[in-house]
PDB file of C-alpha atoms in Angstrom:
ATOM      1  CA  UNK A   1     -18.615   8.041   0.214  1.00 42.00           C
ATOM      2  CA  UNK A   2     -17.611   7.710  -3.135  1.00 42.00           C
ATOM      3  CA  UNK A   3     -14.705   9.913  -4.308  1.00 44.00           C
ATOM      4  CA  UNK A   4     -15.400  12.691  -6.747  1.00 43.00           C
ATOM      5  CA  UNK A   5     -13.121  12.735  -9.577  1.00 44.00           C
ATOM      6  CA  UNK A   6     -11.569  16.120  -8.672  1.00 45.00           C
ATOM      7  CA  UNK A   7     -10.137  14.217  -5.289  1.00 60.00           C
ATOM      8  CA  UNK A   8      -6.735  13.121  -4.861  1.00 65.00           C
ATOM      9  CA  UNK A   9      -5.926   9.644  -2.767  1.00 77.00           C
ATOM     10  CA  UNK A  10      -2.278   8.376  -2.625  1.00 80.00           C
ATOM     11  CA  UNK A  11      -4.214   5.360  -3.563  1.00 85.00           C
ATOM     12  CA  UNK A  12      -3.835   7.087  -7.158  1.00 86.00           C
ATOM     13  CA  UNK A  13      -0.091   6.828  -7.022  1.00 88.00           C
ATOM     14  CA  UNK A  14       1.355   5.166 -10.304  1.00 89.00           C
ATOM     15  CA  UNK A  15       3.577   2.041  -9.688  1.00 92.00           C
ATOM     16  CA  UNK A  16       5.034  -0.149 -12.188  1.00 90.00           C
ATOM     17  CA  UNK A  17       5.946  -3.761 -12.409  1.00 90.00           C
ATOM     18  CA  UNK A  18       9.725  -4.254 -11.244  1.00 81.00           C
ATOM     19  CA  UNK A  19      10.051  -7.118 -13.651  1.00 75.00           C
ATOM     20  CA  UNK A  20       8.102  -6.840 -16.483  1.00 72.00           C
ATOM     21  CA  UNK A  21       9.324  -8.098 -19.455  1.00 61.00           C
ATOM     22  CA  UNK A  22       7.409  -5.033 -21.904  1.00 61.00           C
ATOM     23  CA  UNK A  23       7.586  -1.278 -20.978  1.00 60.00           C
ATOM     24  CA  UNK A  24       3.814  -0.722 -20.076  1.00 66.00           C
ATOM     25  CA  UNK A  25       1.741   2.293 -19.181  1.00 71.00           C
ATOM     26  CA  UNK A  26       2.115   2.409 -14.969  1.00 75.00           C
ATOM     27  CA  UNK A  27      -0.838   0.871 -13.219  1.00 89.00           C
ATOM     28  CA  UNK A  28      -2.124   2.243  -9.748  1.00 91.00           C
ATOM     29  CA  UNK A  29      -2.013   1.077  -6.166  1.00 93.00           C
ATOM     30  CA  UNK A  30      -5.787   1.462  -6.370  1.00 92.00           C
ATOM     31  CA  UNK A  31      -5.688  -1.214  -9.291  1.00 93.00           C
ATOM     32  CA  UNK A  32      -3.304  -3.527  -8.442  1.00 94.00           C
ATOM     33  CA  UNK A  33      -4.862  -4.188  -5.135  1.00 94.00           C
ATOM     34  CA  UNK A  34      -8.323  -5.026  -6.979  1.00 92.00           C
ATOM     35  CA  UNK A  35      -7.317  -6.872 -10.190  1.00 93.00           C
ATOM     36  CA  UNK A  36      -3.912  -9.223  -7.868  1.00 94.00           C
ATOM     37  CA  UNK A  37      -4.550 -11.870  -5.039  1.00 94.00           C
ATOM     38  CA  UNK A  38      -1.233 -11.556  -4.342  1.00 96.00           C
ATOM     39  CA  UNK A  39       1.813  -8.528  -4.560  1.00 96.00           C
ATOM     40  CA  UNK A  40       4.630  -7.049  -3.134  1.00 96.00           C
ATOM     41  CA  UNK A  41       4.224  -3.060  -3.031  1.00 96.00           C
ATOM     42  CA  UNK A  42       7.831  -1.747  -2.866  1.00 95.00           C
ATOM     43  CA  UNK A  43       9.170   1.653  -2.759  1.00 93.00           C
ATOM     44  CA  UNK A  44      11.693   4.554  -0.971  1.00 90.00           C
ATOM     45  CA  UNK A  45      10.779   5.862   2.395  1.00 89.00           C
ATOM     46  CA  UNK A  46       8.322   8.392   2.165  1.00 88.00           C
ATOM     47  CA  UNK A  47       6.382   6.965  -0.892  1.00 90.00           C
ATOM     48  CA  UNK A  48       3.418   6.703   0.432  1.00 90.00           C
ATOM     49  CA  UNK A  49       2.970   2.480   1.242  1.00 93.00           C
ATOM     50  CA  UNK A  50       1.347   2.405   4.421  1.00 93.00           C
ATOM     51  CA  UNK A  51      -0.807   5.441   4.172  1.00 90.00           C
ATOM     52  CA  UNK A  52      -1.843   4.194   0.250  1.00 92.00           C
ATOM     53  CA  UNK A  53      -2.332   0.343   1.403  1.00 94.00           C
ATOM     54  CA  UNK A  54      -4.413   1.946   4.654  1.00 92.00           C
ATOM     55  CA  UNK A  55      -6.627   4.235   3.072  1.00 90.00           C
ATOM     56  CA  UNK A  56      -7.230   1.420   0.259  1.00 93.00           C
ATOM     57  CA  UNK A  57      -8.243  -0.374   3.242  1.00 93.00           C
ATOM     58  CA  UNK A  58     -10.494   2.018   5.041  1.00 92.00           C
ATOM     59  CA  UNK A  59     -12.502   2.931   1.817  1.00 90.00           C
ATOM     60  CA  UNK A  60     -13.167  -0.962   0.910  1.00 91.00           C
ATOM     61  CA  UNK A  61     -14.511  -1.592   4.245  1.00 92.00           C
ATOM     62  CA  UNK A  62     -16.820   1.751   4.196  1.00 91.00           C
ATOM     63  CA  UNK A  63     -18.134   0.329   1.131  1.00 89.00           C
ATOM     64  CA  UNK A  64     -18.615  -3.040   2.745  1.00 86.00           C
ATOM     65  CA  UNK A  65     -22.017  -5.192   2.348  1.00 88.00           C
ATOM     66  CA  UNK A  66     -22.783  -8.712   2.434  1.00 88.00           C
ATOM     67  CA  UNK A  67     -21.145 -11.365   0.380  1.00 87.00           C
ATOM     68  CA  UNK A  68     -17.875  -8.457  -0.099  1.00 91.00           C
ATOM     69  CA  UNK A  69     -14.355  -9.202   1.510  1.00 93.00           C
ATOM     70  CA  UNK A  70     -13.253  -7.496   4.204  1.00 91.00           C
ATOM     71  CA  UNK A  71      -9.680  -6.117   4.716  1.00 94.00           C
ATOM     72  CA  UNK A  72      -7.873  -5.869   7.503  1.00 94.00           C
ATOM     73  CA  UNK A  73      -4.418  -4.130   8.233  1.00 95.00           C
ATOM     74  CA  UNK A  74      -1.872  -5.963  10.360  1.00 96.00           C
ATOM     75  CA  UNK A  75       1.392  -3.660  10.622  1.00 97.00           C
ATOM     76  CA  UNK A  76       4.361  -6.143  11.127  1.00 97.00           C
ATOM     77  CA  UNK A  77       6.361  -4.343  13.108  1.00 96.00           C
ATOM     78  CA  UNK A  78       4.522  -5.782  16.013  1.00 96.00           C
ATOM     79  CA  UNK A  79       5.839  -9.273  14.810  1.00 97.00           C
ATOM     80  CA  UNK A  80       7.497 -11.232  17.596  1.00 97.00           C
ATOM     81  CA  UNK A  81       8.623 -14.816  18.247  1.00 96.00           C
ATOM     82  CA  UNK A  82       5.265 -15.870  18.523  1.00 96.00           C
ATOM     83  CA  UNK A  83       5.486 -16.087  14.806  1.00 96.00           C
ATOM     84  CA  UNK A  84       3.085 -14.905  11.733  1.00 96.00           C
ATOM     85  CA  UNK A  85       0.066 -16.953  12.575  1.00 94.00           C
ATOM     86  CA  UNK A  86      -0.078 -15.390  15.863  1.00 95.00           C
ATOM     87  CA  UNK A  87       0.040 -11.683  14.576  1.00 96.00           C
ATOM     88  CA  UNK A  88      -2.502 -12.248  12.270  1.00 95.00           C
ATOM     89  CA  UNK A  89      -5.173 -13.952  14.416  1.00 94.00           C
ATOM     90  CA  UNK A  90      -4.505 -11.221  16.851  1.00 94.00           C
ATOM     91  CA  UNK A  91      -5.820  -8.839  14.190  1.00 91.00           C
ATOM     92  CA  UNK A  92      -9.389 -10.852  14.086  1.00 91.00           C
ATOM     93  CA  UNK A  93     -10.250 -10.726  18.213  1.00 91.00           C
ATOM     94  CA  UNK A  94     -13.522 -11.194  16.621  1.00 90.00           C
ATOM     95  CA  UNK A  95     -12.633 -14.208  14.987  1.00 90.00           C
ATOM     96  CA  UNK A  96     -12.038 -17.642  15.939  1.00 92.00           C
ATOM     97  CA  UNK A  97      -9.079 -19.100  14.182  1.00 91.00           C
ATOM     98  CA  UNK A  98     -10.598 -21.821  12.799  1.00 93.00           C
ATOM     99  CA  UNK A  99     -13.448 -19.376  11.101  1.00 93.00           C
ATOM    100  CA  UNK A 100     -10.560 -16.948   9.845  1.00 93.00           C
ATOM    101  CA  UNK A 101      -8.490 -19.666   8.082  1.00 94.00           C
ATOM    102  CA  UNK A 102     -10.977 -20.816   5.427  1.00 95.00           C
ATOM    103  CA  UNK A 103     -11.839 -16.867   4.919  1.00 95.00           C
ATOM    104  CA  UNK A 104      -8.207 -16.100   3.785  1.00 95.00           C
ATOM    105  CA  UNK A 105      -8.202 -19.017   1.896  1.00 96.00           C
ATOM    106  CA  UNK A 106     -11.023 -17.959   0.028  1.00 95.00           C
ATOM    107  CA  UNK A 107     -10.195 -14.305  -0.357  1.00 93.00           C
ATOM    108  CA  UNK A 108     -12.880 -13.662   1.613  1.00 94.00           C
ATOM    109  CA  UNK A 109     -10.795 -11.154   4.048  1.00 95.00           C
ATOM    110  CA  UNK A 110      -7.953  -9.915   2.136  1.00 96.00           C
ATOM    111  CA  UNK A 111      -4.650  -9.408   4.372  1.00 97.00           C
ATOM    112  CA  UNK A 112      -2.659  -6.177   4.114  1.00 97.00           C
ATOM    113  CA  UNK A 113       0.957  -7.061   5.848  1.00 97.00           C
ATOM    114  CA  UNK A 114       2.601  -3.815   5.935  1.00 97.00           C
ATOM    115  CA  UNK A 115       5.970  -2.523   6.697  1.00 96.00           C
ATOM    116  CA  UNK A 116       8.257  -6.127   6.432  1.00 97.00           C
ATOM    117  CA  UNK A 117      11.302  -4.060   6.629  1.00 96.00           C
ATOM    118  CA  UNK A 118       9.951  -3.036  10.048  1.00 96.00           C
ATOM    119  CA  UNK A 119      10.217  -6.325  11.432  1.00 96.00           C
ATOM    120  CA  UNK A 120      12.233  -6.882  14.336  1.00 95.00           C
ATOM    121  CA  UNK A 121      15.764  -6.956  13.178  1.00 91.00           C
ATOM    122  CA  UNK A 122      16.515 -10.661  14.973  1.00 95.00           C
ATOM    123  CA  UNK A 123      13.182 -11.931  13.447  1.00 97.00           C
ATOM    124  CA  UNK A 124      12.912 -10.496  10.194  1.00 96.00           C
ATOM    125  CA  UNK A 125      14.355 -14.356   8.377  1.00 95.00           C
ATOM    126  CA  UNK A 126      11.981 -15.717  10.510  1.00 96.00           C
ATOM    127  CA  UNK A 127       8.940 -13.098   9.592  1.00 97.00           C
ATOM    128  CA  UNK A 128      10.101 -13.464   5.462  1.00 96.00           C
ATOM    129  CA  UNK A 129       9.445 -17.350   5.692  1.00 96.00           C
ATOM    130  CA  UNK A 130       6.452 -16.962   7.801  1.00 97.00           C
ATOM    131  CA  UNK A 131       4.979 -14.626   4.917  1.00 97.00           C
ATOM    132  CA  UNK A 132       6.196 -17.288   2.380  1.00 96.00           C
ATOM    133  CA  UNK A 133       4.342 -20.209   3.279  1.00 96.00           C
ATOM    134  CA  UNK A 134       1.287 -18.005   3.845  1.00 96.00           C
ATOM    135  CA  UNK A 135       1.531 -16.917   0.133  1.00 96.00           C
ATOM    136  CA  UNK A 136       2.038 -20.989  -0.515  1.00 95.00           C
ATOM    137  CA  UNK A 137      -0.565 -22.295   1.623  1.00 96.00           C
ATOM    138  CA  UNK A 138      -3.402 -19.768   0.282  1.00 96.00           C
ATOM    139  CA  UNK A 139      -2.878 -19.645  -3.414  1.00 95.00           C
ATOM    140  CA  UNK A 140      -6.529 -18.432  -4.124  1.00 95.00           C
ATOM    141  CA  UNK A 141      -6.278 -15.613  -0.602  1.00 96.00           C
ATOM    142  CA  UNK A 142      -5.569 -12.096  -0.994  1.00 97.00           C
ATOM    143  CA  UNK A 143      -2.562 -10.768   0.212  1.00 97.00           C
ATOM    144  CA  UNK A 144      -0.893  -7.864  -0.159  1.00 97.00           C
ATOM    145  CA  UNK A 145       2.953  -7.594   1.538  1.00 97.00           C
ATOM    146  CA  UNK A 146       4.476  -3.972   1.691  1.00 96.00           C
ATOM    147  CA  UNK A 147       8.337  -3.017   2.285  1.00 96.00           C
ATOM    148  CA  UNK A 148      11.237  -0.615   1.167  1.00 95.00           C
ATOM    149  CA  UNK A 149      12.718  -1.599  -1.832  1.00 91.00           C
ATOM    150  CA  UNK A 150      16.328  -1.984   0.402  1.00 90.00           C
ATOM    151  CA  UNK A 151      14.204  -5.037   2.129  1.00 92.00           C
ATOM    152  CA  UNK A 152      12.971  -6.836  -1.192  1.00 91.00           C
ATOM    153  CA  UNK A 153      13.046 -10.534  -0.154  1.00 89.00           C
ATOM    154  CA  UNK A 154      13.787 -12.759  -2.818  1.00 87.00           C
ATOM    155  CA  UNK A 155      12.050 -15.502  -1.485  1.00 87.00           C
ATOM    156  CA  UNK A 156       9.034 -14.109  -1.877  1.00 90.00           C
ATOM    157  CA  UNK A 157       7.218 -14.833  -5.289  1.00 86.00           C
ATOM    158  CA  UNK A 158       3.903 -12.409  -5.888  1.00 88.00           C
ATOM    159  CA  UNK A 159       4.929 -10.014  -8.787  1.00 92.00           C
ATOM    160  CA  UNK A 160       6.395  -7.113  -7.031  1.00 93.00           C
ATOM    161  CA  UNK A 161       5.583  -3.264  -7.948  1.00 94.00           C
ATOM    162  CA  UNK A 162       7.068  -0.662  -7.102  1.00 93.00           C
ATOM    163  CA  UNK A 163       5.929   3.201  -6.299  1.00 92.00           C
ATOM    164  CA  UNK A 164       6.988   5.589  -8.890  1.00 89.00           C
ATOM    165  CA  UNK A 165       7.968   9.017  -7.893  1.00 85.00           C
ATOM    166  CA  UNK A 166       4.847  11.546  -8.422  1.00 82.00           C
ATOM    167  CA  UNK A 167       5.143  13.711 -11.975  1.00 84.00           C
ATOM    168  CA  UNK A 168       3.689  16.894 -12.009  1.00 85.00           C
ATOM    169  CA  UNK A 169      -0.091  16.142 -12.798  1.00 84.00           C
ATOM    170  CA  UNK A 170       0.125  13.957  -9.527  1.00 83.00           C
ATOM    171  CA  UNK A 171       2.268  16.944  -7.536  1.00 86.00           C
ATOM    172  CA  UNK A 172      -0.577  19.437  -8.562  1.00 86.00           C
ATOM    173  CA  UNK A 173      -3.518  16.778  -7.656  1.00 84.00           C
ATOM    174  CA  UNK A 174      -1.732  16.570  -4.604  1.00 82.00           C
ATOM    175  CA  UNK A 175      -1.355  20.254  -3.937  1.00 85.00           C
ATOM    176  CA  UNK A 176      -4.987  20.796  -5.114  1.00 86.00           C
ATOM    177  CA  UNK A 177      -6.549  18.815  -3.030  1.00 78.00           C
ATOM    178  CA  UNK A 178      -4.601  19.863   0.118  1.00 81.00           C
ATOM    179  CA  UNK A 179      -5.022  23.525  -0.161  1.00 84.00           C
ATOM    180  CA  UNK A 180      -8.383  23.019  -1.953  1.00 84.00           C
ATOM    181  CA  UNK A 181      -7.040  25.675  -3.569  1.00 86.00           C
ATOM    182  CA  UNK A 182      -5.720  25.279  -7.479  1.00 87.00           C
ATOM    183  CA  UNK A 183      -4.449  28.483  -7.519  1.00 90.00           C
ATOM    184  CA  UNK A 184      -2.124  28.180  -4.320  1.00 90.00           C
ATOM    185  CA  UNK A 185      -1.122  25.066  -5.996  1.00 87.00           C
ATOM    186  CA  UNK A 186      -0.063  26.013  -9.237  1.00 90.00           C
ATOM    187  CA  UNK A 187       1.920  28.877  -7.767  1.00 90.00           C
ATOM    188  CA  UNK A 188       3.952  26.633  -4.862  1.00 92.00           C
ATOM    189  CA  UNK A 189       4.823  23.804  -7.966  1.00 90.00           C
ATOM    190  CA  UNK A 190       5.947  27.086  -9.803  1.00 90.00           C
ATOM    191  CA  UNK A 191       8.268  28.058  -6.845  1.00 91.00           C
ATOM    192  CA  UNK A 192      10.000  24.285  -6.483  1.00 89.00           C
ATOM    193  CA  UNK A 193      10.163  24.180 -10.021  1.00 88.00           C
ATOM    194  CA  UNK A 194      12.878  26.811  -9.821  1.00 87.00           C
ATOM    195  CA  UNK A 195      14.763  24.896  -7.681  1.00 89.00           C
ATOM    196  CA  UNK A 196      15.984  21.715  -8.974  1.00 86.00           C
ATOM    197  CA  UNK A 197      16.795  19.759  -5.765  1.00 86.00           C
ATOM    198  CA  UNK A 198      13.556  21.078  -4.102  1.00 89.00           C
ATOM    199  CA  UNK A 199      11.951  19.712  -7.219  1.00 86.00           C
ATOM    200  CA  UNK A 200      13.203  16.497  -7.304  1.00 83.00           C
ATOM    201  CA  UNK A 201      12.437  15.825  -3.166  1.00 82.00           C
ATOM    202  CA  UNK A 202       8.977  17.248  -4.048  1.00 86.00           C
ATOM    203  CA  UNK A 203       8.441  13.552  -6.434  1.00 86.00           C
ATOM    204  CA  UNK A 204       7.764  11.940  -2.827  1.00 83.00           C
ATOM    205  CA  UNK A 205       4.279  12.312  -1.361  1.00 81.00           C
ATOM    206  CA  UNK A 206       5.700  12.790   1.948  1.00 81.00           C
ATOM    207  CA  UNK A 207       8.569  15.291   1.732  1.00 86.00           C
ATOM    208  CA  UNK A 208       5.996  17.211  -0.672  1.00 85.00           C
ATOM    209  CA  UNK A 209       3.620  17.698   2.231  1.00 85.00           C
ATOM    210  CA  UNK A 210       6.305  18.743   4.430  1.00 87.00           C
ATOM    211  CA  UNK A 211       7.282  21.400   1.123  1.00 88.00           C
ATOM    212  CA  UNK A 212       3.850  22.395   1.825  1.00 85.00           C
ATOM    213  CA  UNK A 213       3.621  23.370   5.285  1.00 81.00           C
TER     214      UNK A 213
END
């Protein structure tokens, strides 16, 4: 089902290029994942990466029909010496590799490889490089890589963007849409605006949740 416009997704979370050259309005997860073939989403703990890059996901495949890309999720913190290939044709049981290939190539199933600074600690050189050579062997494929901004690779080339803390029209989206209750909301973002440290924490979608409880 389509969202109504009164719904909040953490897909909506503003991020902004890390190295653009011109300030420019923040883009969206939601937007950079439809308009890029290729990105690094960076940002704190807590930010909101996996759950934005999974429900981006889960709503493109609801939607799916024939002739559309499919996207599939492949959390690499399951990585192991097997290597990248290996991981990601384990995520298509229902595809042979030599079908699946071509399809990334194309763009026709869009990769989502989330969490790199969960790799393994004694593979994670080995897991960057792996990811690398994907990116250069499948120039016209989708792929999206996630991480913490303390694991930014620079070997990696895809324009990188990075989650920006949630301002107060975002906090009271937020709020809104988990009480389903505007009132409630307005009065708890009243409450942590009082306190400036509480305030501040409140900026991340997960520790604002956790406010909420």
């Amino acid at each position: 089902e389509r969202r109504q416009k009164s719904d909040f997704s953490l897909v909506d979370l503003e991020v902004e290029d890390l190295y653009a050259k011109t300030s420019a309005r923040p883009s969206t997860v939601d937007t950079i994942l439809k308009r890029k073939k290729q990105a690094l989403l960076l940002g704190d703990a807590g930010a909101g990466k996996s759950t934005s890059l999974l429900l981006w996901a889960n709503s493109i495949n609801r939607e799916w029909s024939f002739g559309k890309p499919w996207v599939r999720f492949v959390p690499l913190n399951r990585y192991s010496d097997r290597g990248l290939r290996a991981l990601i044709f384990e995520a298509f049981p229902e595809l042979r590799p030599i079908d699946l290939v071509p399809m990334i190539a194309d763009g026709k199933m869009i990769l989502i490889l989330d969490g790199l600074n969960e790799c393994p600690h004694g593979l994670y050189d080995d897991c960057v490089q792996g990811i690398k050579q994907l990116l250069s062997d499948n120039p016209n494929g989708k792929i999206f890589v996630s991480s913490r901004l303390s694991h930014d690779p620079a070997d990696l080339k895809p324009d990188r963007f990075v989650i920006r803390p949630m301002e107060q029209n975002l906090k009271a989206k937020f709020l809104t849409y988990k009480f389903q209750d505007s009132k409630r909301a307005e009065e708890l973002l009243e409450l942590i605006e009082k306190r400036p440290d509480t305030n501040q924490l409140s900026s991340n979608p997960v520790a604002l949740s956790m406010i909420a409880e």
